[in-house]
Short mmCIF file of C-alpha atoms and ligand atoms in Angstrom, two decimals:
data_model
loop_
_atom_site.label_atom_id
_atom_site.label_comp_id
_atom_site.label_asym_id
_atom_site.label_seq_id
_atom_site.Cartn_x
_atom_site.Cartn_y
_atom_site.Cartn_z
CA MET U 192 0.07 -0.10 -0.02
CA GLY U 193 1.31 3.42 0.91
CA ARG U 194 2.01 6.39 -1.59
CA HIS U 195 3.41 6.49 -4.79
CA THR U 196 5.00 9.55 -6.41
CA LEU U 197 3.74 9.92 -10.06
CA LYS U 198 5.95 11.71 -12.71
CA THR U 199 4.34 15.18 -13.26
CA ASN U 200 5.62 17.70 -15.98
CA ILE U 201 6.12 15.39 -18.85
CA ALA U 202 7.95 17.29 -21.83
CA SER U 203 6.98 14.82 -24.68
CA LEU U 204 5.78 11.00 -24.73
CA LYS U 205 7.56 9.36 -27.63
CA GLY U 206 7.43 5.49 -29.03
CA ASP U 207 5.63 2.40 -29.50
CA ILE U 208 3.76 0.37 -27.15
CA LEU U 209 2.53 -3.28 -27.59
CA VAL U 210 -0.88 -3.27 -25.82
CA PRO U 211 -1.56 -6.27 -23.39
CA GLY U 212 -4.27 -8.79 -24.15
CA ASP U 213 -7.77 -7.72 -24.03
CA LYS U 214 -9.50 -8.53 -20.70
CA SER U 215 -13.22 -9.28 -22.07
CA ILE U 216 -11.55 -11.54 -24.61
CA SER U 217 -9.29 -13.46 -22.21
CA HIS U 218 -11.87 -14.19 -19.71
CA ARG U 219 -14.08 -15.59 -22.25
CA SER U 220 -11.31 -17.84 -23.54
CA VAL U 221 -10.78 -19.54 -20.45
CA MET U 222 -14.37 -19.99 -19.95
CA PHE U 223 -15.12 -21.11 -23.48
CA GLY U 224 -12.10 -23.23 -23.40
CA ALA U 225 -13.18 -24.84 -20.18
CA VAL U 226 -16.46 -25.89 -21.50
CA ALA U 227 -15.34 -26.96 -25.04
CA GLU U 228 -14.44 -30.41 -25.99
CA GLY U 229 -10.72 -30.70 -26.75
CA VAL U 230 -7.70 -28.53 -26.31
CA THR U 231 -7.93 -24.43 -26.61
CA THR U 232 -4.43 -22.52 -27.04
CA VAL U 233 -4.69 -18.98 -26.22
CA THR U 234 -2.06 -16.71 -27.02
CA GLY U 235 -1.72 -13.01 -25.72
CA PHE U 236 -3.91 -13.97 -22.86
CA LEU U 237 -3.75 -11.00 -20.39
CA MET U 238 -2.17 -11.97 -17.22
CA GLY U 239 -3.91 -9.48 -15.00
CA ASP U 240 -5.50 -10.24 -11.79
CA ASP U 241 -9.02 -10.53 -12.81
CA CYS U 242 -8.22 -13.00 -15.71
CA LEU U 243 -6.14 -15.10 -13.27
CA SER U 244 -9.41 -15.20 -10.85
CA THR U 245 -11.19 -16.77 -14.03
CA VAL U 246 -8.23 -19.19 -14.43
CA SER U 247 -8.29 -20.12 -10.46
CA CYS U 248 -12.14 -20.58 -10.66
CA PHE U 249 -12.07 -22.97 -13.28
CA ARG U 250 -9.28 -25.07 -12.07
CA GLN U 251 -11.45 -25.19 -8.97
CA LEU U 252 -14.12 -26.55 -11.31
CA GLY U 253 -11.53 -29.61 -12.30
CA VAL U 254 -10.56 -27.96 -15.37
CA GLU U 255 -7.05 -28.51 -16.38
CA ILE U 256 -5.12 -24.85 -17.47
CA GLU U 257 -1.59 -24.77 -18.23
CA HIS U 258 0.66 -21.74 -18.62
CA LYS U 259 3.20 -22.48 -21.57
CA ASP U 260 5.63 -19.47 -22.55
CA ASP U 261 3.18 -16.66 -23.56
CA GLN U 262 0.18 -19.16 -24.05
CA MET U 263 -2.46 -20.57 -21.76
CA VAL U 264 -3.56 -24.03 -22.98
CA ILE U 265 -6.98 -25.14 -21.44
CA HIS U 266 -7.97 -28.89 -21.45
CA GLY U 267 -11.61 -28.64 -22.02
CA LYS U 268 -13.76 -31.51 -21.24
CA GLY U 269 -17.27 -30.28 -22.44
CA TRP U 270 -19.93 -28.73 -20.10
CA ASP U 271 -20.42 -32.11 -18.37
CA GLY U 272 -16.79 -32.57 -17.44
CA LEU U 273 -17.31 -29.55 -14.73
CA LYS U 274 -17.03 -31.04 -11.32
CA GLU U 275 -18.57 -29.53 -8.34
CA PRO U 276 -16.03 -27.31 -6.59
CA LYS U 277 -15.10 -28.20 -2.92
CA ASP U 278 -14.49 -24.91 -1.79
CA VAL U 279 -16.23 -21.29 -2.36
CA LEU U 280 -15.03 -19.46 -5.79
CA ASN U 281 -13.37 -16.52 -5.24
CA VAL U 282 -13.79 -13.95 -8.24
CA GLY U 283 -11.65 -11.24 -6.53
CA ASN U 284 -12.41 -8.05 -7.95
CA SER U 285 -13.78 -9.26 -11.23
CA GLY U 286 -17.46 -8.29 -12.36
CA THR U 287 -16.88 -10.13 -15.57
CA THR U 288 -15.59 -13.55 -13.68
CA ILE U 289 -18.72 -13.81 -11.24
CA ARG U 290 -21.56 -12.76 -13.80
CA LEU U 291 -20.37 -14.91 -16.56
CA LEU U 292 -19.81 -17.87 -14.49
CA MET U 293 -22.93 -17.93 -12.76
CA GLY U 294 -24.37 -18.21 -16.32
CA ILE U 295 -22.09 -21.36 -16.83
CA LEU U 296 -22.88 -22.73 -13.39
CA ALA U 297 -26.67 -22.15 -13.98
CA GLY U 298 -26.77 -25.14 -16.57
CA ARG U 299 -24.76 -27.43 -14.31
CA PRO U 300 -26.30 -29.99 -11.62
CA PHE U 301 -24.11 -29.15 -8.68
CA HIS U 302 -23.81 -26.55 -5.98
CA ALA U 303 -21.36 -23.80 -5.75
CA ASN U 304 -20.60 -20.55 -3.69
CA LEU U 305 -19.10 -17.53 -5.00
CA ILE U 306 -17.50 -14.65 -3.22
CA GLY U 307 -15.32 -11.75 -4.28
CA ASP U 308 -13.95 -8.72 -3.03
CA GLU U 309 -15.06 -5.84 -0.96
CA SER U 310 -15.90 -3.94 -4.30
CA ILE U 311 -17.57 -7.11 -5.47
CA GLY U 312 -19.76 -6.90 -2.38
CA ARG U 313 -21.29 -3.74 -3.80
CA ARG U 314 -22.15 -4.51 -6.94
CA PRO U 315 -25.26 -5.57 -8.29
CA MET U 316 -26.18 -9.19 -9.04
CA THR U 317 -29.73 -9.31 -9.48
CA ARG U 318 -29.20 -8.35 -13.03
CA VAL U 319 -28.03 -12.08 -13.67
CA THR U 320 -29.51 -13.98 -10.67
CA LYS U 321 -32.93 -13.08 -11.68
CA PRO U 322 -32.95 -14.05 -15.14
CA LEU U 323 -31.07 -17.27 -14.44
CA ALA U 324 -33.50 -18.11 -11.83
CA SER U 325 -36.42 -17.74 -14.17
CA MET U 326 -34.56 -20.12 -16.44
CA GLY U 327 -34.87 -22.95 -13.37
CA ALA U 328 -31.47 -22.59 -11.34
CA LYS U 329 -31.83 -22.24 -7.77
CA ILE U 330 -29.62 -19.13 -6.65
CA ASP U 331 -29.10 -17.22 -3.34
CA GLY U 332 -27.28 -14.29 -1.83
CA ARG U 333 -27.63 -11.43 0.32
CA GLN U 334 -30.36 -9.15 -0.13
CA GLN U 335 -32.57 -11.52 -2.29
CA GLY U 336 -29.73 -12.44 -4.40
CA GLU U 337 -28.42 -8.94 -5.29
CA TYR U 338 -25.21 -9.15 -3.54
CA THR U 339 -22.10 -11.83 -2.74
CA PRO U 340 -21.84 -14.13 -1.17
CA LEU U 341 -23.90 -16.06 -3.67
CA SER U 342 -24.67 -19.75 -3.89
CA ILE U 343 -26.22 -21.61 -6.80
CA ARG U 344 -27.26 -25.02 -7.56
CA GLY U 345 -28.02 -25.31 -11.59
CA GLY U 346 -29.22 -27.87 -14.23
CA GLY U 347 -32.62 -28.73 -15.64
CA ILE U 348 -32.85 -24.94 -17.27
CA SER U 349 -35.09 -23.62 -19.77
CA GLY U 350 -34.58 -20.96 -22.48
CA ILE U 351 -36.03 -17.71 -21.84
CA ASN U 352 -37.00 -14.18 -23.79
CA TYR U 353 -35.43 -11.68 -21.83
CA HIS U 354 -35.58 -7.87 -22.46
CA ALA U 355 -32.47 -6.73 -20.49
CA PRO U 356 -33.15 -3.13 -18.50
CA VAL U 357 -29.69 -2.25 -18.96
CA ALA U 358 -27.12 -2.80 -22.15
CA SER U 359 -24.63 -5.00 -20.36
CA ALA U 360 -22.32 -7.45 -22.06
CA GLN U 361 -21.73 -9.22 -18.79
CA VAL U 362 -25.74 -9.66 -18.63
CA LYS U 363 -25.94 -10.88 -21.69
CA SER U 364 -23.28 -13.21 -21.98
CA SER U 365 -24.17 -14.52 -18.45
CA ILE U 366 -28.12 -15.60 -19.99
CA LEU U 367 -26.39 -16.83 -23.45
CA LEU U 368 -23.86 -19.16 -21.43
CA ALA U 369 -27.01 -20.35 -19.51
CA GLY U 370 -29.09 -20.71 -22.99
CA LEU U 371 -26.29 -22.76 -24.85
CA GLN U 372 -27.29 -25.47 -21.90
CA ALA U 373 -30.92 -24.85 -21.74
CA ASP U 374 -34.02 -26.28 -23.45
CA GLY U 375 -35.07 -24.75 -26.10
CA LEU U 376 -34.30 -21.06 -27.60
CA THR U 377 -32.76 -18.32 -25.43
CA THR U 378 -33.19 -14.68 -26.80
CA VAL U 379 -31.83 -11.46 -25.06
CA VAL U 380 -32.84 -8.04 -26.23
CA GLU U 381 -30.87 -5.06 -25.18
CA PRO U 382 -31.82 -1.71 -25.26
CA GLU U 383 -28.47 -0.70 -27.12
CA LYS U 384 -25.78 -2.85 -28.35
CA SER U 385 -23.03 -3.94 -25.86
CA ARG U 386 -19.81 -5.70 -26.70
CA ASP U 387 -20.32 -8.97 -28.97
CA HIS U 388 -17.28 -10.70 -27.79
CA THR U 389 -19.58 -13.83 -26.46
CA GLU U 390 -21.58 -13.77 -30.03
CA ARG U 391 -17.94 -14.04 -31.79
CA MET U 392 -16.57 -16.62 -29.30
CA ILE U 393 -19.59 -18.86 -29.77
CA ARG U 394 -19.26 -18.97 -33.62
CA LYS U 395 -15.32 -19.13 -33.33
CA PHE U 396 -15.78 -22.41 -30.77
CA GLY U 397 -18.01 -24.09 -33.61
CA GLY U 398 -21.67 -22.99 -32.02
CA THR U 399 -24.05 -21.21 -33.67
CA VAL U 400 -25.83 -17.83 -32.58
CA GLU U 401 -28.53 -15.46 -34.65
CA GLU U 402 -28.54 -12.08 -34.22
CA ASP U 403 -31.02 -9.59 -35.47
CA GLY U 404 -30.58 -5.84 -34.21
CA LEU U 405 -30.56 -5.71 -30.59
CA SER U 406 -31.61 -8.99 -30.25
CA VAL U 407 -29.49 -12.37 -29.93
CA SER U 408 -30.55 -15.94 -29.62
CA VAL U 409 -28.79 -19.13 -29.14
CA ARG U 410 -30.41 -22.99 -28.91
CA GLY U 411 -29.55 -24.99 -26.07
CA GLY U 412 -27.69 -28.22 -25.97
CA GLN U 413 -24.87 -26.84 -28.05
CA THR U 414 -21.58 -28.73 -27.80
CA LEU U 415 -18.57 -26.59 -28.46
CA LYS U 416 -14.96 -27.26 -29.78
CA GLY U 417 -11.72 -26.35 -28.62
CA THR U 418 -9.71 -24.01 -30.64
CA ASN U 419 -6.97 -21.49 -31.05
CA VAL U 420 -7.52 -18.07 -29.77
CA LYS U 421 -5.44 -15.00 -30.53
CA VAL U 422 -6.21 -12.40 -27.96
CA PRO U 423 -5.76 -8.90 -29.55
CA GLY U 424 -4.89 -5.92 -27.03
CA ASP U 425 -6.77 -4.08 -25.11
CA ILE U 426 -8.41 -0.80 -26.73
CA SER U 427 -9.37 0.02 -23.04
CA SER U 428 -5.88 -0.24 -21.85
CA ALA U 429 -4.61 1.63 -25.18
CA ALA U 430 -6.88 4.43 -24.25
CA PHE U 431 -4.82 5.78 -21.43
CA PHE U 432 -1.99 6.16 -24.01
CA LEU U 433 -4.27 7.32 -26.67
CA VAL U 434 -5.21 10.31 -24.29
CA ALA U 435 -1.82 10.87 -22.83
CA GLY U 436 -0.40 11.06 -26.36
CA ALA U 437 -3.17 13.78 -27.44
CA ILE U 438 -2.53 15.86 -24.03
CA VAL U 439 1.06 15.91 -23.28
CA PRO U 440 3.07 18.33 -25.29
CA ASN U 441 5.46 17.09 -28.49
CA SER U 442 3.87 13.40 -28.22
CA CYS U 443 3.75 10.87 -30.93
CA ILE U 444 2.83 7.25 -29.76
CA THR U 445 1.91 4.24 -31.70
CA LEU U 446 -0.18 1.71 -30.18
CA LYS U 447 0.46 -1.66 -31.53
CA ASN U 448 -1.98 -4.66 -31.81
CA VAL U 449 -5.19 -3.02 -30.49
CA GLY U 450 -8.65 -4.76 -30.79
CA LEU U 451 -10.87 -2.99 -33.26
CA ASN U 452 -14.10 -4.29 -32.59
CA PRO U 453 -16.78 -1.97 -33.44
CA THR U 454 -18.37 -2.42 -30.12
CA ARG U 455 -15.55 -1.10 -28.26
CA THR U 456 -14.44 1.73 -30.35
CA GLY U 457 -16.31 4.62 -29.09
CA ILE U 458 -13.30 6.32 -27.71
CA ILE U 459 -12.01 6.38 -31.16
CA ASP U 460 -15.06 8.22 -32.53
CA VAL U 461 -15.17 10.59 -29.50
CA MET U 462 -11.54 11.67 -29.74
CA MET U 463 -12.02 12.43 -33.65
CA GLU U 464 -15.10 14.35 -32.86
CA MET U 465 -13.10 16.24 -30.21
CA GLY U 466 -10.16 17.21 -32.63
CA ALA U 467 -7.70 14.44 -31.87
CA ASP U 468 -4.86 13.73 -34.37
CA ILE U 469 -5.43 9.81 -34.46
CA THR U 470 -4.34 7.65 -37.47
CA ILE U 471 -5.48 3.90 -37.82
CA ASP U 472 -4.06 1.37 -39.92
CA VAL U 473 -6.15 -1.85 -39.76
CA THR U 474 -3.72 -4.93 -39.54
CA ASP U 475 -5.86 -7.76 -39.31
CA GLU U 476 -9.69 -7.76 -40.61
CA ASP U 477 -10.13 -11.22 -39.04
CA HIS U 478 -13.59 -12.50 -38.91
CA PHE U 479 -12.97 -13.15 -35.16
CA GLU U 480 -11.96 -9.56 -33.94
CA PRO U 481 -10.45 -7.09 -36.35
CA VAL U 482 -7.00 -5.48 -35.07
CA GLY U 483 -4.92 -2.32 -36.04
CA ASP U 484 -2.43 -0.05 -34.96
CA ILE U 485 -3.14 3.42 -33.71
CA THR U 486 -0.96 6.74 -33.65
CA ILE U 487 -1.78 9.51 -31.54
CA LYS U 488 -0.18 13.25 -31.56
CA THR U 489 -0.46 16.07 -29.50
CA SER U 490 -3.95 17.48 -30.34
CA GLN U 491 -6.04 20.89 -30.25
CA LEU U 492 -9.37 19.55 -28.62
CA LYS U 493 -12.84 20.92 -28.19
CA GLY U 494 -15.17 19.87 -25.84
CA THR U 495 -18.20 17.38 -26.94
CA THR U 496 -21.24 15.62 -25.96
CA ILE U 497 -21.45 11.87 -25.12
CA GLY U 498 -24.58 10.05 -24.66
CA GLY U 499 -27.07 7.34 -25.89
CA GLU U 500 -25.77 4.16 -27.76
CA LEU U 501 -22.27 5.37 -27.52
CA ILE U 502 -22.12 4.74 -23.77
CA PRO U 503 -21.99 0.97 -23.99
CA ARG U 504 -19.01 1.55 -26.87
CA LEU U 505 -16.82 3.38 -24.07
CA ILE U 506 -18.42 2.91 -21.05
CA ASP U 507 -14.87 1.60 -19.45
CA GLU U 508 -13.07 4.59 -21.19
CA LEU U 509 -15.43 7.34 -19.36
CA PRO U 510 -12.68 7.95 -16.59
CA ILE U 511 -9.86 8.49 -19.12
CA ILE U 512 -12.68 10.96 -21.66
CA ALA U 513 -13.12 12.90 -18.61
CA LEU U 514 -9.48 13.65 -18.00
CA LEU U 515 -9.12 14.42 -21.68
CA ALA U 516 -12.33 16.67 -21.64
CA THR U 517 -10.37 19.03 -18.87
CA GLN U 518 -7.93 19.63 -21.75
CA ALA U 519 -10.42 20.35 -24.29
CA GLU U 520 -11.74 23.97 -25.06
CA GLY U 521 -15.11 24.33 -23.80
CA GLU U 522 -17.85 22.02 -22.26
CA THR U 523 -17.98 18.34 -22.43
CA ILE U 524 -21.48 16.93 -21.30
CA ILE U 525 -21.32 12.95 -20.37
CA ARG U 526 -24.74 11.73 -20.08
CA ASP U 527 -26.94 8.52 -20.05
CA ALA U 528 -23.78 6.89 -18.06
CA HIS U 529 -25.87 5.79 -14.72
CA GLU U 530 -24.13 2.53 -15.14
CA LEU U 531 -20.91 4.18 -14.12
CA LYS U 532 -22.18 4.13 -10.42
CA VAL U 533 -22.04 0.43 -10.48
CA LYS U 534 -18.28 -0.01 -11.52
CA GLU U 535 -15.31 -1.33 -9.59
CA THR U 536 -16.23 1.98 -7.79
CA ASN U 537 -18.88 4.42 -8.25
CA ARG U 538 -17.15 6.06 -11.26
CA ILE U 539 -18.88 9.40 -11.35
CA ASP U 540 -18.00 10.04 -7.57
CA THR U 541 -14.50 8.97 -7.92
CA VAL U 542 -13.47 10.69 -11.11
CA VAL U 543 -15.05 13.93 -10.17
CA HIS U 544 -13.51 13.71 -6.66
CA GLU U 545 -9.92 12.94 -7.78
CA LEU U 546 -9.91 15.34 -10.72
CA SER U 547 -11.20 18.16 -8.74
CA THR U 548 -8.29 17.61 -6.38
CA LEU U 549 -6.24 18.28 -9.39
CA SER U 550 -8.00 21.34 -9.97
CA ALA U 551 -10.21 20.46 -12.90
CA GLU U 552 -13.37 22.08 -13.32
CA ILE U 553 -15.78 18.89 -13.16
CA LYS U 554 -19.12 18.24 -11.80
CA ALA U 555 -21.22 15.26 -11.19
CA THR U 556 -24.79 14.97 -12.61
CA ASP U 557 -27.42 11.99 -11.82
CA ASP U 558 -26.04 10.26 -15.10
CA GLY U 559 -22.68 11.50 -15.93
CA MET U 560 -20.51 14.55 -15.47
CA ILE U 561 -20.02 18.00 -16.78
CA ILE U 562 -16.21 19.44 -17.66
CA HIS U 563 -15.05 22.73 -18.73
CA GLY U 564 -12.00 22.97 -20.29
CA LYS U 565 -9.27 23.94 -20.68
CA SER U 566 -7.82 23.62 -17.11
CA LYS U 567 -4.36 23.65 -15.72
CA LEU U 568 -3.83 20.81 -13.43
CA THR U 569 -2.03 21.29 -10.24
CA GLY U 570 -1.27 18.52 -7.80
CA GLY U 571 -1.85 16.78 -4.57
CA VAL U 572 -2.66 13.45 -2.98
CA VAL U 573 -5.06 11.16 -5.20
CA SER U 574 -6.47 7.60 -4.81
CA SER U 575 -7.43 4.85 -7.12
CA HIS U 576 -9.95 3.62 -4.36
CA GLY U 577 -8.97 0.20 -5.24
CA ASP U 578 -10.23 1.19 -8.76
CA HIS U 579 -7.68 -0.05 -11.63
CA ARG U 580 -9.08 2.42 -14.51
CA ILE U 581 -9.02 5.41 -11.85
CA GLY U 582 -5.51 4.76 -10.71
CA MET U 583 -4.20 4.64 -14.65
CA MET U 584 -6.61 7.94 -15.26
CA LEU U 585 -4.68 9.63 -12.28
CA ALA U 586 -1.17 8.58 -13.46
CA VAL U 587 -1.86 10.29 -16.83
CA ALA U 588 -3.38 13.07 -15.38
CA ALA U 589 -0.07 13.73 -13.32
CA LEU U 590 1.67 13.70 -16.64
CA ILE U 591 0.53 17.53 -17.18
CA CYS U 592 0.12 18.42 -13.64
CA ASN U 593 2.63 21.17 -12.51
CA GLU U 594 3.08 20.20 -8.98
CA GLY U 595 3.75 17.08 -7.44
CA VAL U 596 1.14 14.08 -7.51
CA SER U 597 0.92 11.24 -5.18
CA LEU U 598 -1.20 8.17 -5.71
CA GLU U 599 -2.96 5.78 -3.04
CA GLN U 600 -3.87 2.33 -3.72
CA LYS U 601 -1.71 2.07 -6.91
CA GLU U 602 -1.50 -1.60 -6.72
CA ALA U 603 -5.24 -1.71 -8.20
CA ILE U 604 -3.65 -1.21 -11.57
CA SER U 605 -2.54 -4.85 -11.79
CA VAL U 606 -6.51 -5.90 -12.29
CA SER U 607 -6.12 -5.28 -16.10
CA TYR U 608 -2.49 -3.64 -16.82
CA PRO U 609 0.11 -5.04 -14.40
CA GLN U 610 3.16 -3.60 -16.72
CA PHE U 611 1.36 -0.30 -17.12
CA PHE U 612 3.87 2.08 -15.47
CA ALA U 613 6.93 0.09 -17.25
CA ASP U 614 5.04 0.83 -20.72
CA LEU U 615 4.35 4.64 -19.58
CA GLU U 616 7.91 5.37 -18.65
CA LYS U 617 9.35 3.76 -22.05
CA LEU U 618 7.69 6.61 -23.63
CA MET U 619 9.40 9.46 -21.46
C1 S3P V 1027 -17.49 -6.50 -19.97
C2 S3P V 1027 -18.56 -5.63 -19.78
C3 S3P V 1027 -18.90 -4.53 -18.99
C4 S3P V 1027 -17.11 -3.51 -19.13
C5 S3P V 1027 -16.71 -4.64 -18.22
C6 S3P V 1027 -16.54 -5.74 -19.22
C7 S3P V 1027 -17.63 -7.67 -20.10
O1 S3P V 1027 -19.57 -4.47 -18.00
O2 S3P V 1027 -17.43 -2.59 -18.28
O3 S3P V 1027 -15.57 -4.26 -17.68
O4 S3P V 1027 -16.44 -8.27 -20.43
O5 S3P V 1027 -18.32 -8.04 -20.79
P1 S3P V 1027 -20.92 -4.43 -18.26
O6 S3P V 1027 -21.51 -5.67 -19.02
O7 S3P V 1027 -21.63 -4.51 -16.98
O8 S3P V 1027 -21.76 -3.19 -18.87
#
């Protein structure tokens, strides 16, 4: 723990970064590999704490997972090969692990208990426990299944037609994973389109999924087959360098191997709209997940309004976009982003509080925030509040601060980007 002194007043950032593996895709590669038949080899797997929580949960469910060089090798035994865990499954800080795992366990005829850290204990779970219970899984948890610890006894489930109240890939994926094991057809209809990595994974592992606008359907009783997965770099990790390159003077950064799935590229659209000097070189238009290199140079920025269907396409990037907006001329409004309140922290509160400490002009609204730029950022003692994306956003903010900045709870960053500080220093 303790305080970590951040580098401030940086003159320029220059160079290339090979962006670490996508967190959403890394989780899914292990989960699908575990329930598929035969071996799955994953390259580019993100060795962050969250994805390692997924690996340890599946090991407890009897799946052999090896770590060889830069590969994860998963010895899948099919849905029926999963075993009742002898002990509690601990998901750590990972919302994706617990919500998707609940979907898998909903179809398994055994009992499991799930817990996580203190942040997980505050995050809403009825968004998955209710629809999974309506499919026939027996689930309980604190406050009628809203909070961990959760217990589940799955098996004998039937398909549902579910209209999700929020655009959430975790909710959609959880129900689809249950649906693959259920009797009949399962359909999820979302209010806006969320990331589609699960749909792509189902196809990659030989399964079938139908998409029609905002509706996604799977038939039950599908057997999946092990495959090789190449995980692209995480655009949500690249985002910290996209913003750093835009706001630090005299900068030019190329981010290599970034996943460019259109359900994730909202940050690029917003940065371009704000006037950022970005160029994209698509290197792989692969049908699984598109990939490319992105170059960002120091940019003159103007404020914008961000809301509606754009929100799910950049939900995890809103903390770093808030920082970007402090360096844009005029007002930036972020709206329709209530979901920020139920992330690893309440990200409306943590972003507004921490950026205000650094003298930004930012205020919270009920569904987002309003930022006035351009501000000179000063310095002070800030905290990640145990939230990896808040910690990295603050480290990027410090680069343009003209006084000292120290960061509390820096270690949270290893959830999604263990080598973040080493990569940042390479550019200085
Ligand atoms: C994720 C979906 C998003 C995102 C999270 C990862 C996923 O959450 O914020 O970091 O891998 O499905 P929601 O689905 O709850 O919006």
